[in-house]
XYZ file of C-alpha atoms in Angstrom:
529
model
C 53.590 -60.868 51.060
C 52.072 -63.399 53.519
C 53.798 -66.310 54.783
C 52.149 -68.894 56.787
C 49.559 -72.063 56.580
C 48.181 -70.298 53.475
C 51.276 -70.738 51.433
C 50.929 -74.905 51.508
C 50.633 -75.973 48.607
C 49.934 -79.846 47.450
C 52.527 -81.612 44.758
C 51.850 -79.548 41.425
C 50.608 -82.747 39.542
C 48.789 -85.231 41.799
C 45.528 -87.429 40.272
C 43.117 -84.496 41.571
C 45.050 -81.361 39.836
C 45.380 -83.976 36.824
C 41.380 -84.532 37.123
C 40.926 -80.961 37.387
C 43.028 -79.895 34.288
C 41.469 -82.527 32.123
C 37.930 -80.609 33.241
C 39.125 -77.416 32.596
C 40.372 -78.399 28.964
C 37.168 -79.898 28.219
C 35.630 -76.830 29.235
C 37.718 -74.770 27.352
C 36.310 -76.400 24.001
C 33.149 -74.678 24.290
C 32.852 -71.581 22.548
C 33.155 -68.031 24.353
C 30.240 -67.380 26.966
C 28.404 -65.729 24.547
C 28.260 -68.039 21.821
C 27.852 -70.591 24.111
C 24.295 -69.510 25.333
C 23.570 -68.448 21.972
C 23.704 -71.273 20.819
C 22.211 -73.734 24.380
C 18.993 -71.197 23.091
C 19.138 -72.319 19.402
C 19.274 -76.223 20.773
C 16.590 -75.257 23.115
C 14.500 -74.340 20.381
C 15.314 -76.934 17.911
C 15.214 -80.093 20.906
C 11.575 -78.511 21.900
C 10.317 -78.953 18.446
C 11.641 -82.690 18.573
C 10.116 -83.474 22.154
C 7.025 -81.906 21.144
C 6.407 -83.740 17.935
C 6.968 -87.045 19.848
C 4.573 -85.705 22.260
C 7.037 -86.131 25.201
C 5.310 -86.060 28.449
C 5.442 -86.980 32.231
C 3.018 -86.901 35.336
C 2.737 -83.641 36.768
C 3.291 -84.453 40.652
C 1.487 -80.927 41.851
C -1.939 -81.821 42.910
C -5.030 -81.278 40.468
C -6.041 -77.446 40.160
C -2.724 -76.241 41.512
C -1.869 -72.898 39.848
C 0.189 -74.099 36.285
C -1.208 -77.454 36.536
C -2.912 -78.711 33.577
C -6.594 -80.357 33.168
C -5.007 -83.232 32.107
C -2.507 -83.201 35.173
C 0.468 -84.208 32.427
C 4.133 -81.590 31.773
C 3.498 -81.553 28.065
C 7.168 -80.561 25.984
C 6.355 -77.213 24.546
C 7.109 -76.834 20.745
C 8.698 -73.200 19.753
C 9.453 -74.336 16.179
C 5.407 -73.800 15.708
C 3.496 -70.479 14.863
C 2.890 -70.278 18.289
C 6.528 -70.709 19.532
C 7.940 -68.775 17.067
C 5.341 -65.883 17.586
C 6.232 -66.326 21.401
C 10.169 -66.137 20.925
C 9.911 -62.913 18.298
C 7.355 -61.155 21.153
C 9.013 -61.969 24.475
C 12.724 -61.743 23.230
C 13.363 -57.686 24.773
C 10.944 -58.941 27.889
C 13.204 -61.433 28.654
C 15.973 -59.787 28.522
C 15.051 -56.970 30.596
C 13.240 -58.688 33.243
C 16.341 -61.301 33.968
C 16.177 -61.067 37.240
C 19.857 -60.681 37.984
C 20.445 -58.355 34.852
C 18.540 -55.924 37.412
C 19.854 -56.192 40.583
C 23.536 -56.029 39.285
C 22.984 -52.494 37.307
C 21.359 -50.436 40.136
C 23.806 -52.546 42.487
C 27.103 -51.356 40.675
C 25.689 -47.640 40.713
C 26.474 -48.009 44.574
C 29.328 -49.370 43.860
C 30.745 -47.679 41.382
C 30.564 -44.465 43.476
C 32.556 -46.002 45.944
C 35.371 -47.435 44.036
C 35.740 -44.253 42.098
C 35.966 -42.239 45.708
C 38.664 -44.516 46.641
C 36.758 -46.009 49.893
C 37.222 -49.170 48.935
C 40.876 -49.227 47.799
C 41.134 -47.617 51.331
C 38.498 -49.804 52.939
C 40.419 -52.939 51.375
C 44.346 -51.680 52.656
C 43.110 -51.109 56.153
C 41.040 -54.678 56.490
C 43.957 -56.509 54.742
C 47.421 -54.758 56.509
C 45.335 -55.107 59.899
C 44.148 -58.730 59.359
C 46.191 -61.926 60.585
C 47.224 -62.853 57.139
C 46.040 -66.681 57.869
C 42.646 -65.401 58.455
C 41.439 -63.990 55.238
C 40.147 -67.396 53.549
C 38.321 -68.238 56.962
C 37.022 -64.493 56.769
C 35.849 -64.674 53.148
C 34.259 -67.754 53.063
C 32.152 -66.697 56.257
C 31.457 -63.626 54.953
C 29.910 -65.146 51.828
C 27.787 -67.507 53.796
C 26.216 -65.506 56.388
C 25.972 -62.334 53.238
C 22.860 -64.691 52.108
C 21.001 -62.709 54.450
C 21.027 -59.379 52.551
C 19.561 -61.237 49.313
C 22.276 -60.539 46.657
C 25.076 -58.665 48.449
C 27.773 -61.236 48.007
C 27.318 -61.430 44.466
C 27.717 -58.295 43.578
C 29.955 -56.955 46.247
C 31.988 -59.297 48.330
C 32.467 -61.327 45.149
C 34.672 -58.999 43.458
C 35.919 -57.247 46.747
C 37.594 -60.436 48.055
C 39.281 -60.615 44.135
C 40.589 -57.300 45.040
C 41.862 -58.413 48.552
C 44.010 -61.573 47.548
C 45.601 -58.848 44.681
C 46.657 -56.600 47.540
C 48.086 -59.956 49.413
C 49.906 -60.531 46.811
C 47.766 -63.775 45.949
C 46.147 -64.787 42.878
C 42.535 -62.596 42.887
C 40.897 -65.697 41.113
C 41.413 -68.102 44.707
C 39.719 -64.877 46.623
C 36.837 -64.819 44.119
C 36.335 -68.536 44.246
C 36.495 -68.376 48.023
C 33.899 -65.784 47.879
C 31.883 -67.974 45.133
C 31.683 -70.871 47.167
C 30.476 -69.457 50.716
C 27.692 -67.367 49.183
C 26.611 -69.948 46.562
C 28.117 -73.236 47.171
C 27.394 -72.525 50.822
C 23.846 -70.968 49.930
C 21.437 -72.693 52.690
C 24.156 -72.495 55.116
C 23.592 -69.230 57.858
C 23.645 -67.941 61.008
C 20.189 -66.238 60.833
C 16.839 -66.912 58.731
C 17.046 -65.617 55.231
C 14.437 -64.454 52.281
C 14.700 -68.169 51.152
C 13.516 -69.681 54.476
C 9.723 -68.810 54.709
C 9.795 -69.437 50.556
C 10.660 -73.368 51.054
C 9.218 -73.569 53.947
C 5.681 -72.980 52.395
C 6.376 -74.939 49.318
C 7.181 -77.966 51.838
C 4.385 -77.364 53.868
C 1.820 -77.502 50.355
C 3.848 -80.812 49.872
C 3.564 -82.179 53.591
C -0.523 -81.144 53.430
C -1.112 -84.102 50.563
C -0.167 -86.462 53.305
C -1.540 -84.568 56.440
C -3.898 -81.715 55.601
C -3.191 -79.549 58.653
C 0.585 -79.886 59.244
C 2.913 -76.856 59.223
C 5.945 -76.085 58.670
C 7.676 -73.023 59.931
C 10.521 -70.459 58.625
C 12.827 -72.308 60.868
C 12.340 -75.342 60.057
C 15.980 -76.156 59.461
C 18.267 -73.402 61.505
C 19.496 -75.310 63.873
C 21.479 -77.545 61.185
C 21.738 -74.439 59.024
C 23.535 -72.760 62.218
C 25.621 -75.660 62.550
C 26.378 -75.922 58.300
C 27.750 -72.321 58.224
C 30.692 -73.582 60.208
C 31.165 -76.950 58.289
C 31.218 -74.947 55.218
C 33.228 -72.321 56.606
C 36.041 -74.578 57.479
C 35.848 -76.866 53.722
C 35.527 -74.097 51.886
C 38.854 -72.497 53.297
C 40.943 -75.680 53.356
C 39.881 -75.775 49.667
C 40.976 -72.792 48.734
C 44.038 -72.944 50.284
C 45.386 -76.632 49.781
C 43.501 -77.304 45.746
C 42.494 -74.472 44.137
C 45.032 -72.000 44.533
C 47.766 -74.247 44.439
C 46.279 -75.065 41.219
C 46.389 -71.699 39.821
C 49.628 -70.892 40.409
C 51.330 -67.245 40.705
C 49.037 -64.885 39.379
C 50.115 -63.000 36.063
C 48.675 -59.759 35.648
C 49.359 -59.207 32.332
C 46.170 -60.634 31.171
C 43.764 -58.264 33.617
C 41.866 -55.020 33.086
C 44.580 -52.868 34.071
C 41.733 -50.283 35.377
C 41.316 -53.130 38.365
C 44.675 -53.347 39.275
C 45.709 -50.643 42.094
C 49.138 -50.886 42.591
C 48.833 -48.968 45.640
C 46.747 -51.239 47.676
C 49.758 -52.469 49.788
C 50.263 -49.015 50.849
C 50.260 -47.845 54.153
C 46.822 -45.901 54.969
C 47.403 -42.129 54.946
C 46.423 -39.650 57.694
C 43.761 -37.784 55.250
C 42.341 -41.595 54.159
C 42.264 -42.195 57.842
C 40.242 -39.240 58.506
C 38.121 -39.900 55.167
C 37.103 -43.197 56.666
C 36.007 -42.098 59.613
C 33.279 -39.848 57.978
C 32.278 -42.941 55.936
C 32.061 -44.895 59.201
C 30.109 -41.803 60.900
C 27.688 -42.157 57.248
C 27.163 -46.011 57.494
C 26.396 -45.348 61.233
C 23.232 -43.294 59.713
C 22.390 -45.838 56.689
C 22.214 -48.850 59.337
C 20.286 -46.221 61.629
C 17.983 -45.603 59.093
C 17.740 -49.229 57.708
C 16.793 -49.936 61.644
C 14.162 -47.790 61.434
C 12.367 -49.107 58.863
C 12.312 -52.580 59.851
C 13.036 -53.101 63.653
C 10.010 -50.747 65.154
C 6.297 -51.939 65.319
C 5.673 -49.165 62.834
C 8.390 -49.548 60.489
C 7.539 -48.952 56.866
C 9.510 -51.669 55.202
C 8.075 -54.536 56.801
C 5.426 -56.581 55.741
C 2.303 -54.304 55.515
C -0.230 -57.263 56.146
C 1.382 -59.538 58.523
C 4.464 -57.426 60.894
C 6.701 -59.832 59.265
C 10.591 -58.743 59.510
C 11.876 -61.555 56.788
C 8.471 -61.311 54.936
C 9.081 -58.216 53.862
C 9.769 -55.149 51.528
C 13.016 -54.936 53.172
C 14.338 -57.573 52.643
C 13.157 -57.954 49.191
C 14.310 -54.633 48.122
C 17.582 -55.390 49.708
C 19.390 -53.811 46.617
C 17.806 -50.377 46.904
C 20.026 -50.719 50.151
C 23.032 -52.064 48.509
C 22.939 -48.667 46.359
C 21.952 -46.348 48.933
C 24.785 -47.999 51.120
C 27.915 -47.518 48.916
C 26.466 -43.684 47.634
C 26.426 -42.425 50.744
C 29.852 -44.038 52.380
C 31.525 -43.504 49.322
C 30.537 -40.230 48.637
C 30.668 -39.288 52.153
C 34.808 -40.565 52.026
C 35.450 -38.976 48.390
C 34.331 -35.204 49.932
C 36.634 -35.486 52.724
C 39.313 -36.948 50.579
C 38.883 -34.699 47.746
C 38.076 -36.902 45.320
C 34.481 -36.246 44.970
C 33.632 -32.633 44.802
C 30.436 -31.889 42.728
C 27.466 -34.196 41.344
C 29.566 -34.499 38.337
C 32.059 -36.899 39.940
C 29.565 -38.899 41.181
C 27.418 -39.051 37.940
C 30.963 -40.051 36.246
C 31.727 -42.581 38.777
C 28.324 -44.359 38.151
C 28.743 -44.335 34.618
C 32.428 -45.792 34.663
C 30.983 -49.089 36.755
C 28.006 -49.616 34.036
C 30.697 -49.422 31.339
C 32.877 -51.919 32.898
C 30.050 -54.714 32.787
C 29.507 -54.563 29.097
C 30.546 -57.907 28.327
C 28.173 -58.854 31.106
C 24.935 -57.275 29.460
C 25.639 -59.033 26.226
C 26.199 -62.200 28.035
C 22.992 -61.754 29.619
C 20.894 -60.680 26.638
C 21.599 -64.298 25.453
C 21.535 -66.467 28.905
C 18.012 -64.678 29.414
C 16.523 -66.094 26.276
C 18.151 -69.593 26.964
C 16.643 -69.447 30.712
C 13.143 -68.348 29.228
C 12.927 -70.856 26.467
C 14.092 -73.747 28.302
C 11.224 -72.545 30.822
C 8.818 -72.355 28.353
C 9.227 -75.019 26.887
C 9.276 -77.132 30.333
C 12.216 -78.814 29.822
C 13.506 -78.606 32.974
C 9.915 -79.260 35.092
C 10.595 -82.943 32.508
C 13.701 -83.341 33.265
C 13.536 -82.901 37.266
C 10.042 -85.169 37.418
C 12.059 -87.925 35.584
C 15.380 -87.612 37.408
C 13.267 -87.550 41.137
C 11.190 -90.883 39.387
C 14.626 -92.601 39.695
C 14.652 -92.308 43.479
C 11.281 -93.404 43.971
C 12.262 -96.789 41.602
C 15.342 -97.638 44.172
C 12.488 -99.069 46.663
C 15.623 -97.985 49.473
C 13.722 -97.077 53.078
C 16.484 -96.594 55.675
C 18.522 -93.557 56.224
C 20.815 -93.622 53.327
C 17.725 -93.293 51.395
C 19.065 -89.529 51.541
C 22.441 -90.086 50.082
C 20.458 -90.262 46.586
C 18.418 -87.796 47.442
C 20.804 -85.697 48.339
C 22.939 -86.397 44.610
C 19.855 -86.592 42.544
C 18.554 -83.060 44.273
C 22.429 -82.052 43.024
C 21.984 -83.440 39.510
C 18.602 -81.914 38.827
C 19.911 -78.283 40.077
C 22.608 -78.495 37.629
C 19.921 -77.904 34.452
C 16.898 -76.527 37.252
C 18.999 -74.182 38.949
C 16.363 -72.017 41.339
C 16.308 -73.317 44.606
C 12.385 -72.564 44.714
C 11.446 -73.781 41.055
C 13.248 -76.662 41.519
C 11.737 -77.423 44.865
C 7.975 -76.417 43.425
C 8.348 -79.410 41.315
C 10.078 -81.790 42.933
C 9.031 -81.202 46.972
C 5.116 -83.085 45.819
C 7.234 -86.094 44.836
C 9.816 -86.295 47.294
C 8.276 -84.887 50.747
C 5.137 -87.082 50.368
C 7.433 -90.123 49.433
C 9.955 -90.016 51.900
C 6.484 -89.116 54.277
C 5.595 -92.236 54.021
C 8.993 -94.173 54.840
C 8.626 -92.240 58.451
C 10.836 -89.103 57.834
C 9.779 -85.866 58.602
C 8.931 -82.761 55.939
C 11.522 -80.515 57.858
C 14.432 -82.990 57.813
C 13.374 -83.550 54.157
C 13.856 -79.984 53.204
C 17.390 -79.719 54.993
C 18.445 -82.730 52.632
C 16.930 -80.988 49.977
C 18.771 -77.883 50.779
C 22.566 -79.440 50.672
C 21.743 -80.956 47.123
C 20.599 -77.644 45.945
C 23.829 -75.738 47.390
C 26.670 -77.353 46.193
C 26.232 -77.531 42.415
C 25.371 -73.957 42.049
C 28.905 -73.070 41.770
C 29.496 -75.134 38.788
C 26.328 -74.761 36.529
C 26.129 -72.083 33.932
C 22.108 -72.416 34.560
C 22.754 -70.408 38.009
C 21.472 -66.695 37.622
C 24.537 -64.961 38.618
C 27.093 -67.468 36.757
C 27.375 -65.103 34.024
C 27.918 -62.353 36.599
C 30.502 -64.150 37.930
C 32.151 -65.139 35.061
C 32.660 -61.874 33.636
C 33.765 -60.578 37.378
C 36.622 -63.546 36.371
C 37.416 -62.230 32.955
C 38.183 -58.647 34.430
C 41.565 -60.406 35.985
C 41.974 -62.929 33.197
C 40.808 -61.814 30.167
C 41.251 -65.301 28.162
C 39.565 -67.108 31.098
C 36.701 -69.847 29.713
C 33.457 -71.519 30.854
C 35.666 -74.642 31.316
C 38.402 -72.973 33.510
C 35.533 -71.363 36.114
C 34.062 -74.694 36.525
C 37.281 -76.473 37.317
C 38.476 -74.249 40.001
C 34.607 -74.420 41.750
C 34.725 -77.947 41.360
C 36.350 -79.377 44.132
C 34.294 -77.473 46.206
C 31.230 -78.625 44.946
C 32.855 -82.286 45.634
C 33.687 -81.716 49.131
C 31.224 -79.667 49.841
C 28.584 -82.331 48.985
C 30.263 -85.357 50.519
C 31.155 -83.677 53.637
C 27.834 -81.716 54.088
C 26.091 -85.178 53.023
C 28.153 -87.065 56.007
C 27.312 -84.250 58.267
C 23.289 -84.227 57.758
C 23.460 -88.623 58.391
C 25.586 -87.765 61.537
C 23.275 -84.681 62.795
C 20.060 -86.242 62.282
C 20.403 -89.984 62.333
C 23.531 -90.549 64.760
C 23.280 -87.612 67.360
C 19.680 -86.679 67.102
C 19.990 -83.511 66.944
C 17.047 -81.766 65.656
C 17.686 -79.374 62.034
C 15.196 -76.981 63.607
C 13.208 -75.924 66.547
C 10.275 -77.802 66.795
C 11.214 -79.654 63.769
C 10.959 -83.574 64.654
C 13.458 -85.959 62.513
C 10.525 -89.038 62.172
C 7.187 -89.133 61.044
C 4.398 -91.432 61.685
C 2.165 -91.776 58.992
């Protein structure tokens, strides 16, 4: 086992661990996962038919004939205790189950996978990172990793997620600090990156559409923010890992496995790599060679088929987009590629068994989801959440505050309304035609906007069940601790949520408004109205 910086631990009991315990025990009240949503859904229902008869209603900010904007330009609460709700609910209920997003991405994702945990590539893959890697590095590495996987769409939840569990196990660490490490650089760290993303162009528009009811012909571009995005990824890199090693696994303690899925606990991964596993992942190194060389193909030439067929675009595009049909074809061919040279993948059957083990092993998952899909599609419906972000964004605008730390409460009220709003670009469809035009007109610019925008966003996705892959990530949880609760995930992502939005926060005043430093090329911090 590891000694070294990682191994510092803070007095068991001081305020914060206090703070944190009395969080997780008032999580722990809730009801399992399950019944939890179950019954969120219910309220949903039953609060919609209150709101609805009082005729609840607020502005809607989007300008007149916008797509989803009504005639009367007012967010109406939507009633599904009527004929029409109830007809609505009874109709859609399979529909939205099966078209959750997430529910998806994580089945023909694991299919990948699955192949290449079965084959033993990753146990493999996992021993030679880990026995090779200055213990002291891992955190740093993980947290990174998480950050800059936002590229490739939803790689780090499904895969990095759980494979950093599996590396603190082999360090002899407690798999729930590696997963939370791994939680909070791909979502707690989500507009953070070394490169331009999927979500980039996406706010970038919606700003622009905001920016254009002040000044009809200004643009915003994809990079709007990279430069401070560039410079976040090491911010976040560095809080994230002094998190993990001085609060949250202190906190949790020596791991007991006693409460795990014994299926995910390979004794073996300490052991030394041998000479037919070394061989084995060299053939899976010679197939990835070909994936990336065939993923290169069909994105990087003028004629490649994956990008966007009406523009050239490289981040515009199918590829990226369809990032999961990569994800599968990625782990399939490594990991069968390692199990035929290993021998433990000789016919289709193997494969085909493989597959089938990893969609067994998320059935608790696909109930959960079954349940969070109808409480994300009725509280949609029902506009809740457009209600509740116009009214918490109506608070900023009531402040009457003009200078710089105008953005401190944007930042926090940006963080509050993800915590019930939780898609970066639903939240920011609704909100961006308040605040963008707003803070226009106080003499800051649409791109430095969006960057503030972006922080707020991040760091409460970690702790807000209303986060598409919190479900996912909670059941990943339960696989090492099968009596772990809603409560007990929030409190060990909460202190980075914390730091992550105070230090971030401090960072973006410093950046902008005491260096000058621009959050983008071409992207000026001022505007003159």
């Amino acid at each position: 086992m590891a000694d070294g910086p990682e191994q510092a631990a803070l007095p068991a009991r001081n305020r914060f661990t206090k703070f944190l315990d009395g969080v997780e025990w008032l999580g722990n009240l809730l009801p399992h996962p399950v019944t939890l949503f179950a019954v969120l859904a219910l309220s949903i229902v039953l609060i919609s038919g209150l709101l609805g008869w009082l005729g609840v209603a607020v502005i809607d900010p989007r300008p007149a004939g916008a797509p989803g904007v009504a005639a009367d330009g007012m967010i109406r609460a939507v009633s599904l205790l009527d004929g029409d709700g109830i007809r609505r609910i009874f109709t859609n209920l399979v529909g939205n189950f099966t078209s959750f997003a997430p529910l998806g991405v994580v089945l023909v994702a694991m299919l990948g996978v699955g192949v290449a945990e079965k084959s033993g590539l990753l146990s493999a893959a996992v021993r030679s990172m880990v026995l090779s890697a200055p213990p002291h590095m891992v955190t740093v590495a993980i947290v990174f990793a998480g950050i800059v996987s936002n590229t490739a769409s939803e790689v780090g939840y499904v895969v990095l997620i759980p494979l950093a569990a599996g590396i603190f196990y082999a360090l002899g660490r407690h798999p729930l600090a590696g997963m939370a490490a791994a939680f909070a650089g791909v979502s707690g760290g989500y507009s953070a990156n070394l490169l331009i993303g999927t979500i980039d162009p996406l706010l970038a528009g919606i700003t622009q559409e905001a920016a254009r009811l002040i000044d009809p012909d200004y643009v915003v571009l994809a990079t709007a923010n990279w430069y401070f995005m560039v410079g976040s990824t090491f911010l976040i890199t560095a809080i994230g890992s002094l998190v993990t090693i001085f609060i949250v696994e202190p906190k949790l303690g020596k791991y007991d496995p006693s409460g795990a899925d014994p299926t995910i606990l390979d004794d073996r991964m300490m052991e030394a790599i041998a000479p037919k596993e070394r061989k084995a992942l060299r053939w899976a190194g010679v197939a990835l060679l070909g994936v990336l060389g065939l993923m290169a193909l069909t994105l990087l030439p003028e004629w490649g088929v994956l990008r966007n067929p009406d523009t050239g675009d490289r981040i515009d595009s199918p590829f990226f987009k369809g990032f999961v049909v990569w994800i599968l074809i990625f782990f399939l061919v490594t990991g069968y590629a390692y199990g035929r040279v290993a021998g433990t993948m000789k016919t289709d059957r193997d494969v085909i068994d493989a597959m089938a083990a990893a969609l067994a092993s998320l059935g608790l998952y696909i109930v959960l989801v079954f349940f969070a899909a109808q409480f994300v599609a009725f509280f949609g419906w029902t506009n809740l959440g457009a209600i509740t972000a116009v009214t918490g964004s109506q608070f900023l605008l009531d402040t009457g505050m003009t200078g710089p730390l105008v953005f401190f409460f944007f930042i926090l009220i940006c963080a509050l309304i993800n915590l019930s709003l939780g898609s970066a670009s639903a939240q920011w469809a609704v909100t961006a035609p308040i605040f963008v035009p707003m803070l226009m007109l106080i003499g800051y610019s649409p791109e430095v906007i969006q960057a503030a925008y972006r922080i707020g966003d991040s760091t409460t996705n970690i702790i807000t069940p209303m986060m598409s892959y919190f479900g996912l990530i909670l059941a990943w949880a339960t696989r090492y601790d099968r009596n772990l609760g809603v409560g007990t995930l929030i409190a060990m992502m909460l202190p980075y949520t914390i730091f992550f939005l105070l230090f971030w926060s401090l960072f973006f005043m410093g950046w902008t408004f005491l260096l000058d430093i621009p959050v983008g090329p071409g992207s000026p911090t001022f505007y003159t109205p």
